[in-house]
Tab-separated table of N, CA and C in Angstrom:
chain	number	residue	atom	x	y	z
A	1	UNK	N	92.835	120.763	115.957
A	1	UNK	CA	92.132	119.536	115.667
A	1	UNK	C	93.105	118.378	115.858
A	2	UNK	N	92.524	117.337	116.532
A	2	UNK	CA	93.207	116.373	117.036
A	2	UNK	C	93.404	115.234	116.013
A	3	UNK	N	93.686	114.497	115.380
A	3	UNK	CA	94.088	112.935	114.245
A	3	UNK	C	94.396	111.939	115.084
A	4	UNK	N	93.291	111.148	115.178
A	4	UNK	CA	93.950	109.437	115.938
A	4	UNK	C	94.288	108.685	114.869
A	5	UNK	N	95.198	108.245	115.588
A	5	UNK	CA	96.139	107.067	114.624
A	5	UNK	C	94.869	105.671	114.485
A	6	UNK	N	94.567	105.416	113.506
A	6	UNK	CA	93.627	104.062	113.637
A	6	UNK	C	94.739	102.888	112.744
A	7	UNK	N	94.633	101.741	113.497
A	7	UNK	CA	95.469	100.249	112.599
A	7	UNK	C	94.361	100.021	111.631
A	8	UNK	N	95.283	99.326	110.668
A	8	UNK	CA	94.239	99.036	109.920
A	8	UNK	C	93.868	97.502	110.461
A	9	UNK	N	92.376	97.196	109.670
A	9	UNK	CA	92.228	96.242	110.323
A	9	UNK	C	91.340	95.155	108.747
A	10	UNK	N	91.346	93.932	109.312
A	10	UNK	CA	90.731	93.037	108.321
A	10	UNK	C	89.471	93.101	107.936
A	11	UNK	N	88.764	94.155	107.836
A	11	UNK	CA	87.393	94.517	107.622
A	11	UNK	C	87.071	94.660	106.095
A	12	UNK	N	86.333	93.968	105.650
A	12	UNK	CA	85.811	94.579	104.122
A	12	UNK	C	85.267	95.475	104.260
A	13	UNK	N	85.512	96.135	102.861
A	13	UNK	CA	85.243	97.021	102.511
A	13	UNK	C	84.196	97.042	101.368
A	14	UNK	N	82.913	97.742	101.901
A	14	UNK	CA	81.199	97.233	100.748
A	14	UNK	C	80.784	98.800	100.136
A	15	UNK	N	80.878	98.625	98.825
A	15	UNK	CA	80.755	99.905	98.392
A	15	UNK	C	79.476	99.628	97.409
A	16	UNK	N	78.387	100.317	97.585
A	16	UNK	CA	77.262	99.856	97.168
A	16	UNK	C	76.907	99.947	95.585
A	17	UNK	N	75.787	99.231	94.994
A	17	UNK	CA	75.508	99.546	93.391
A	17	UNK	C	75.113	100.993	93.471
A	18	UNK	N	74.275	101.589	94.584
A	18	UNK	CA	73.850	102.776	94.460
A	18	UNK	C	75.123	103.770	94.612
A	19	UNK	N	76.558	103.600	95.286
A	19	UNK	CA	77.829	104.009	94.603
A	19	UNK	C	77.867	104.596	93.633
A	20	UNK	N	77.869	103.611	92.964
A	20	UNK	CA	78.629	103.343	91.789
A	20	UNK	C	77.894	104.037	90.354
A	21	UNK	N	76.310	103.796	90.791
A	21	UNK	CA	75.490	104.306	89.741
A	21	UNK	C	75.807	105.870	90.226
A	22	UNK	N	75.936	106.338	90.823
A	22	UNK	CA	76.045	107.849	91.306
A	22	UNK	C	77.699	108.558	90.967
A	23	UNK	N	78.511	107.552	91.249
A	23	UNK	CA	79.999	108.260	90.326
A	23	UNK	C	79.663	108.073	89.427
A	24	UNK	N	78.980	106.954	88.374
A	24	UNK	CA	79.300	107.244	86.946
A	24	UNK	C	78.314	108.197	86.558
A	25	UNK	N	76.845	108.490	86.883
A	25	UNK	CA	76.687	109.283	86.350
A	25	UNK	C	77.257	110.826	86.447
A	26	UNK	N	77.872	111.219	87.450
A	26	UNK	CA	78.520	112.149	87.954
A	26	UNK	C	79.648	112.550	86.655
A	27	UNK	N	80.382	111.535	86.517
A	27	UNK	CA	80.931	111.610	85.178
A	27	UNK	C	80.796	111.346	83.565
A	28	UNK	N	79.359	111.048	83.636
A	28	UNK	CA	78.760	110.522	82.535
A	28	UNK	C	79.005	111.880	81.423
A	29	UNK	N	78.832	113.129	81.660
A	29	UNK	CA	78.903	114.626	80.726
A	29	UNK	C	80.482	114.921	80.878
A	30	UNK	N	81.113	113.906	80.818
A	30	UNK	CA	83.045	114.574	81.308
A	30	UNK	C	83.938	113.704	79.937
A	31	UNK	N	84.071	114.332	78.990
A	31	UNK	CA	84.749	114.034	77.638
A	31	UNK	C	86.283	113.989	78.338
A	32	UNK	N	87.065	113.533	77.718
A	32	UNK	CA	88.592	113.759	77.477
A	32	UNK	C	88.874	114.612	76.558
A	33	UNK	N	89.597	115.576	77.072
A	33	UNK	CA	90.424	116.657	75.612
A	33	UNK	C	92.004	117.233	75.672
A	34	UNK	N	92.208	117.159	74.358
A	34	UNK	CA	93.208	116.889	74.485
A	34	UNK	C	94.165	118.003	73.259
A	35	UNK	N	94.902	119.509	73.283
A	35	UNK	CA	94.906	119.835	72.865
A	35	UNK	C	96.630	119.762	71.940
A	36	UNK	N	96.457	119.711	70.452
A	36	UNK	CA	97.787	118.682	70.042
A	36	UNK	C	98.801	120.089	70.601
A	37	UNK	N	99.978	119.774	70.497
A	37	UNK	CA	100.841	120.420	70.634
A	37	UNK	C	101.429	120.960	71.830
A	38	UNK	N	101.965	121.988	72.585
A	38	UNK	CA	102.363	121.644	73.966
A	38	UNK	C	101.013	121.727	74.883
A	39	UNK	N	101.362	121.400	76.440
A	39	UNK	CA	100.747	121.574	76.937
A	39	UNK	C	99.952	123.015	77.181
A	40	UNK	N	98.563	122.989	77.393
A	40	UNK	CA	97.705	124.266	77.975
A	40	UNK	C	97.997	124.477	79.040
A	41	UNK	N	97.913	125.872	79.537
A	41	UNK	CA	97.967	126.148	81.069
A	41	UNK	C	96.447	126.455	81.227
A	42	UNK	N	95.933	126.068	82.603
A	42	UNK	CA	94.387	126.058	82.889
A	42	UNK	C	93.914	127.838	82.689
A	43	UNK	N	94.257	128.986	82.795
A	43	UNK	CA	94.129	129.655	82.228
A	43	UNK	C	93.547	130.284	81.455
A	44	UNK	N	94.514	129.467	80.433
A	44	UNK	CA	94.325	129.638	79.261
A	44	UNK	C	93.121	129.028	78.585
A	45	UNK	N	93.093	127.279	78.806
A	45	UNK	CA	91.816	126.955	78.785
A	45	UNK	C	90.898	127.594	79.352
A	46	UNK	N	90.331	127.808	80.511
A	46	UNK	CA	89.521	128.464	81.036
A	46	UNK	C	89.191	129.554	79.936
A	47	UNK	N	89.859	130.338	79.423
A	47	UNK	CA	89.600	131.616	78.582
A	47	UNK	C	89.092	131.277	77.185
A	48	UNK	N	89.715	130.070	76.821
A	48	UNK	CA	89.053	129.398	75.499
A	48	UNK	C	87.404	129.259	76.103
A	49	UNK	N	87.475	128.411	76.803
A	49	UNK	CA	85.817	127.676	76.865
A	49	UNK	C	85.286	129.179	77.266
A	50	UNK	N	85.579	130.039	78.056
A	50	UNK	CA	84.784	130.844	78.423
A	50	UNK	C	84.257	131.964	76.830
A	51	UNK	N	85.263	132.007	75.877
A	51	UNK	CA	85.310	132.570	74.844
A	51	UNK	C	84.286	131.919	74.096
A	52	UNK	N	84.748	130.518	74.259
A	52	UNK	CA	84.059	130.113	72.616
A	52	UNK	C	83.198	129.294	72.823
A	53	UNK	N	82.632	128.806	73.982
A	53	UNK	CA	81.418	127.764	75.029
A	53	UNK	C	80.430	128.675	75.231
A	54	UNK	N	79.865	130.176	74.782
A	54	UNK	CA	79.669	130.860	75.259
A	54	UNK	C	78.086	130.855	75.931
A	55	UNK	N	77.428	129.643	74.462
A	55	UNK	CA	76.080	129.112	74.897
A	55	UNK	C	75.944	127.705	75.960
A	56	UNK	N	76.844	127.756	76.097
A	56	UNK	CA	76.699	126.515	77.296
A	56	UNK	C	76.752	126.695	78.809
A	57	UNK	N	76.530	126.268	79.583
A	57	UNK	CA	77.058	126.932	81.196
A	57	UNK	C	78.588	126.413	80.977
A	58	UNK	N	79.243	127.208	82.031
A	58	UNK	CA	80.878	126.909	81.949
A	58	UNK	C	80.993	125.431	82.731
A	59	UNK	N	81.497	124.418	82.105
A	59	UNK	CA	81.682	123.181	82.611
A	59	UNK	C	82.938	123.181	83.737
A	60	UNK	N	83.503	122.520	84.258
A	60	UNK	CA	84.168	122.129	85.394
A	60	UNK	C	85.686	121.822	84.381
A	61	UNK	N	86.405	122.149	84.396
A	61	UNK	CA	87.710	121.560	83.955
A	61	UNK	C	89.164	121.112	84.514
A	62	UNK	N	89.263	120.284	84.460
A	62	UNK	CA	90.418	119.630	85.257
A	62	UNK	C	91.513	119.232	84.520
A	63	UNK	N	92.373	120.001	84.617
A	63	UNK	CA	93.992	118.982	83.666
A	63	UNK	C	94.953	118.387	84.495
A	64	UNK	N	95.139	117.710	83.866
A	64	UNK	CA	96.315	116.433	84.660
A	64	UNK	C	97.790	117.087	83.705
A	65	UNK	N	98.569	116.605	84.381
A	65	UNK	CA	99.848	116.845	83.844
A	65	UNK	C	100.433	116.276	83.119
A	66	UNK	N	99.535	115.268	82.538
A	66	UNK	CA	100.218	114.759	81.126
A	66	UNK	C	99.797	115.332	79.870
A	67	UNK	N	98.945	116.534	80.192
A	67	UNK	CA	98.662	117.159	78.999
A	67	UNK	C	97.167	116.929	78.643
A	68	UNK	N	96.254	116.022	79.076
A	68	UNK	CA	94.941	116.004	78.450
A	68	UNK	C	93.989	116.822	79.696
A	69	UNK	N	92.810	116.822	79.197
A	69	UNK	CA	92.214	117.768	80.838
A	69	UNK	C	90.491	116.812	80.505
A	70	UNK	N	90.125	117.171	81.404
A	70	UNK	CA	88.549	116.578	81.651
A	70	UNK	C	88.071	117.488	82.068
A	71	UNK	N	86.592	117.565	81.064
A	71	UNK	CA	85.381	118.961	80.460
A	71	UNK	C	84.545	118.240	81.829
A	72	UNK	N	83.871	118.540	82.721
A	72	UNK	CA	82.655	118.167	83.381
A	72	UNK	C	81.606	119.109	83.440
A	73	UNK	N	80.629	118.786	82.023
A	73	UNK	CA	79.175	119.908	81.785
A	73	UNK	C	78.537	119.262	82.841
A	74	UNK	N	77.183	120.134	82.885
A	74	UNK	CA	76.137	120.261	83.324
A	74	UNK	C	75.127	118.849	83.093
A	75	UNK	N	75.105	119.542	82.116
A	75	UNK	CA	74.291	118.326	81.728
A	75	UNK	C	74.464	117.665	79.741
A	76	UNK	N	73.822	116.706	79.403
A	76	UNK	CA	74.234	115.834	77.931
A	76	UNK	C	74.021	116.940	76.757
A	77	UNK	N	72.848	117.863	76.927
A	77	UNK	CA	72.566	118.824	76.152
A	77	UNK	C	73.629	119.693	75.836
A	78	UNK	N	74.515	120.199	76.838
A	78	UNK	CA	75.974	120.784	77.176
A	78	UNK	C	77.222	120.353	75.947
A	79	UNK	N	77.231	119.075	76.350
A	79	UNK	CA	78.032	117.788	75.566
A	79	UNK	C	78.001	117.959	74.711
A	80	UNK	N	76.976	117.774	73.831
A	80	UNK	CA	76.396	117.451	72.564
A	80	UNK	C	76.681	118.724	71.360
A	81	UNK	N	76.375	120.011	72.485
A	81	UNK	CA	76.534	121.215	71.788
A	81	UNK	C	77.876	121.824	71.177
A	82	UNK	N	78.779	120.778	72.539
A	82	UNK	CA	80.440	121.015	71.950
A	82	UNK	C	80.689	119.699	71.525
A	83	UNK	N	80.518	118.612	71.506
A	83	UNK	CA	80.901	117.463	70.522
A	83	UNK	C	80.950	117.917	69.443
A	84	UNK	N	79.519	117.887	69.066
A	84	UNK	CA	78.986	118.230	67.138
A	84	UNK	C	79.860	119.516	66.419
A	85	UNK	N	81.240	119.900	67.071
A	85	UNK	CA	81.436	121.261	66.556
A	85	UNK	C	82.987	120.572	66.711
A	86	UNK	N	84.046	121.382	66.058
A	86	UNK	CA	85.247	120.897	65.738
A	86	UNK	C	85.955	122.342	66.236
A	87	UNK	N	86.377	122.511	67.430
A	87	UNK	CA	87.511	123.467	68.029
A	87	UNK	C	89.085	123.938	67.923
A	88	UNK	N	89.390	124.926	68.131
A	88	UNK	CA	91.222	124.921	67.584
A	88	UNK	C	91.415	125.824	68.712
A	89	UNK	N	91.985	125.754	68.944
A	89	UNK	CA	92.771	126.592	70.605
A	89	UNK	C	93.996	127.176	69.752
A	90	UNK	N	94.408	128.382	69.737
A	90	UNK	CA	95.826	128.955	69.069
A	90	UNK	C	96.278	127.856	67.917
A	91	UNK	N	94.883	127.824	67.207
A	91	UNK	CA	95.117	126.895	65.634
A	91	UNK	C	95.693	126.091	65.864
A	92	UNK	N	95.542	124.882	66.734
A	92	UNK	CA	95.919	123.697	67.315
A	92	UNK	C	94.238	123.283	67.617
A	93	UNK	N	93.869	121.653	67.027
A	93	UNK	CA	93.160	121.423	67.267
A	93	UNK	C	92.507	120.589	68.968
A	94	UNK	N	91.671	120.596	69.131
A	94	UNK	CA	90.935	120.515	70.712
A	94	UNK	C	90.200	118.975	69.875
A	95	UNK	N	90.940	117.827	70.734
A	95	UNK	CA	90.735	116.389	70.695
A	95	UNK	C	89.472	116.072	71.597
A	96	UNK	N	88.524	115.918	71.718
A	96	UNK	CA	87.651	115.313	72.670
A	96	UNK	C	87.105	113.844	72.263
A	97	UNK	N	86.990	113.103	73.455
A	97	UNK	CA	86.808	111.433	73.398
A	97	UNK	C	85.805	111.522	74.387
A	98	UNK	N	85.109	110.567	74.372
A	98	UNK	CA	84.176	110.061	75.524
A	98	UNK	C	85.133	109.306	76.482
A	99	UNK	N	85.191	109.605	77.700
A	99	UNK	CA	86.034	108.867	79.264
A	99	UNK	C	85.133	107.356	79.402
A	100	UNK	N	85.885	106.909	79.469
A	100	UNK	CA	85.625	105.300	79.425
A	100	UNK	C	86.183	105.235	80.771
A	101	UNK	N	84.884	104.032	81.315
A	101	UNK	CA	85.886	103.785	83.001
A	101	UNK	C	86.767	103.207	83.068
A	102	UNK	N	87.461	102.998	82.648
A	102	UNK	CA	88.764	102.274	82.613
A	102	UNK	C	89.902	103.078	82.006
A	103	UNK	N	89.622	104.706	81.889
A	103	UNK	CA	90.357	105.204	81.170
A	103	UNK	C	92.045	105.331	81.483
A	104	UNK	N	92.659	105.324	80.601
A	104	UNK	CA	94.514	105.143	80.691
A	104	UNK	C	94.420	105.737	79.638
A	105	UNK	N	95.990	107.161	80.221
A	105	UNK	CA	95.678	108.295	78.529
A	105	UNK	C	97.267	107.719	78.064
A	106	UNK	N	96.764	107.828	76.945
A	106	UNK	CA	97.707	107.104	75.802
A	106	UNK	C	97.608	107.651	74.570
A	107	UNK	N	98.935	108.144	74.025
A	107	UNK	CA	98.305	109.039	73.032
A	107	UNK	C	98.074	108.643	71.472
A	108	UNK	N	97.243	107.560	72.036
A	108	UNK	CA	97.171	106.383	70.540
A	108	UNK	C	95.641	107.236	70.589
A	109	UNK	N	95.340	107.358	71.972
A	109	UNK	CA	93.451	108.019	71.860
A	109	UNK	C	93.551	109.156	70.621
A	110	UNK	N	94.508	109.569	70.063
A	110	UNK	CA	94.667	110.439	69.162
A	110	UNK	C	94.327	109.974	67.844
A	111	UNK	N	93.937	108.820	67.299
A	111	UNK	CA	93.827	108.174	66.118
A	111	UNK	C	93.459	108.962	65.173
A	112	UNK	N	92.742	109.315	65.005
A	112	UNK	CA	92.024	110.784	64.302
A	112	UNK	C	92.084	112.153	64.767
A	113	UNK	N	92.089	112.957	64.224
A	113	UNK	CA	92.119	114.821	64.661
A	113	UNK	C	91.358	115.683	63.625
A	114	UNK	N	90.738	116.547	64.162
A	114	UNK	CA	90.184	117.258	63.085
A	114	UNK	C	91.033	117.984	62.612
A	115	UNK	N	90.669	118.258	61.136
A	115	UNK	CA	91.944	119.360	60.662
A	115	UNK	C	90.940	120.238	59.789
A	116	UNK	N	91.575	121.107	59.101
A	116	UNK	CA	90.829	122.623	58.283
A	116	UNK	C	92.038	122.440	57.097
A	117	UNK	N	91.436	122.438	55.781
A	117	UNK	CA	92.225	122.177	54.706
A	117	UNK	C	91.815	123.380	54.092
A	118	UNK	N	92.341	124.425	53.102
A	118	UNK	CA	92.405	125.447	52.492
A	118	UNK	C	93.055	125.211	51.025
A	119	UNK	N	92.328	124.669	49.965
A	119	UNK	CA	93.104	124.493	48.730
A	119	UNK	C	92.623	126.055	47.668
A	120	UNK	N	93.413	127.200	47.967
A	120	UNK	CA	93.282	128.302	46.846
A	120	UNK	C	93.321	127.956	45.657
A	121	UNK	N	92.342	128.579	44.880
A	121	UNK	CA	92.657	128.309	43.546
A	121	UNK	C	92.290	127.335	42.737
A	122	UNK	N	91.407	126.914	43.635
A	122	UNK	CA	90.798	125.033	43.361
A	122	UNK	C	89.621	125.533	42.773
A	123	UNK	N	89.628	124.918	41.513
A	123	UNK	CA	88.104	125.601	40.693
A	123	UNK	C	87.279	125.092	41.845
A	124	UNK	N	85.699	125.556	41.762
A	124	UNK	CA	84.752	124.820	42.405
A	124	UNK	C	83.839	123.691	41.830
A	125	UNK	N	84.234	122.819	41.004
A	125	UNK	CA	83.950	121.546	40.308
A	125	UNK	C	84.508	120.773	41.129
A	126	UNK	N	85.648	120.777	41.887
A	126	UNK	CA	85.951	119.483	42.751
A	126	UNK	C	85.584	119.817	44.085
């Protein structure tokens, strides 16, 4: 296969509303997650969601190398089923955010984390 060299040239460039409405919804079911402690190997994720997602179709997952990865379900029903639920990967909790278009990962997105508290011995009055 042959590659011609093309110059670039002063031409705009028109990228339509119908674009644009079509990437975002494309990513509209794609959370940020983010699991504390070292990085996951895809793997491994993969084996979590496949383990513990088990009622959902398997979503699309992508990790970047700074450590957070992007869930891409099916569809909002998908979403919703793992939002409303609080995850731990090797008792390390699983951070998920909604992807904002403008997203820049920063690990302030961490503000909150779910945690699991265990007080033995705690009458049941409090």
């Amino acid at each position: 296969m042959k590659l011609d060299f093309v110059e670039a040239g002063e031409e705009d460039l028109i990228i339509s509303w119908d674009d644009v409405v079509e990437e975002r919804r494309y990513w509209q079911c794609a959370p940020i997650g983010y699991v504390l402690g070292e990085k996951v190997h895809y793997a491994v994720m993969v084996n979590f969601v496949r383990s513990q997602w088990k009622k959902i179709a398997m979503p699309e997952i992508l990790l970047h190398d700074k450590g957070y990865c992007i869930f891409r379900f099916a569809d909002k029903h998908d979403l919703e089923v793992v939002s409303n639920s609080t995850w731990f990967l090797s008792s390390r909790p699983l951070v998920l955010r909604s992807k904002e278009p403008q997203f820049q990962y920063d690990e302030a997105m961490l503000d909150s984390i779910p945690t699991c508290v265990q007080f033995s011995g705690l009458d049941m009055q409090y």
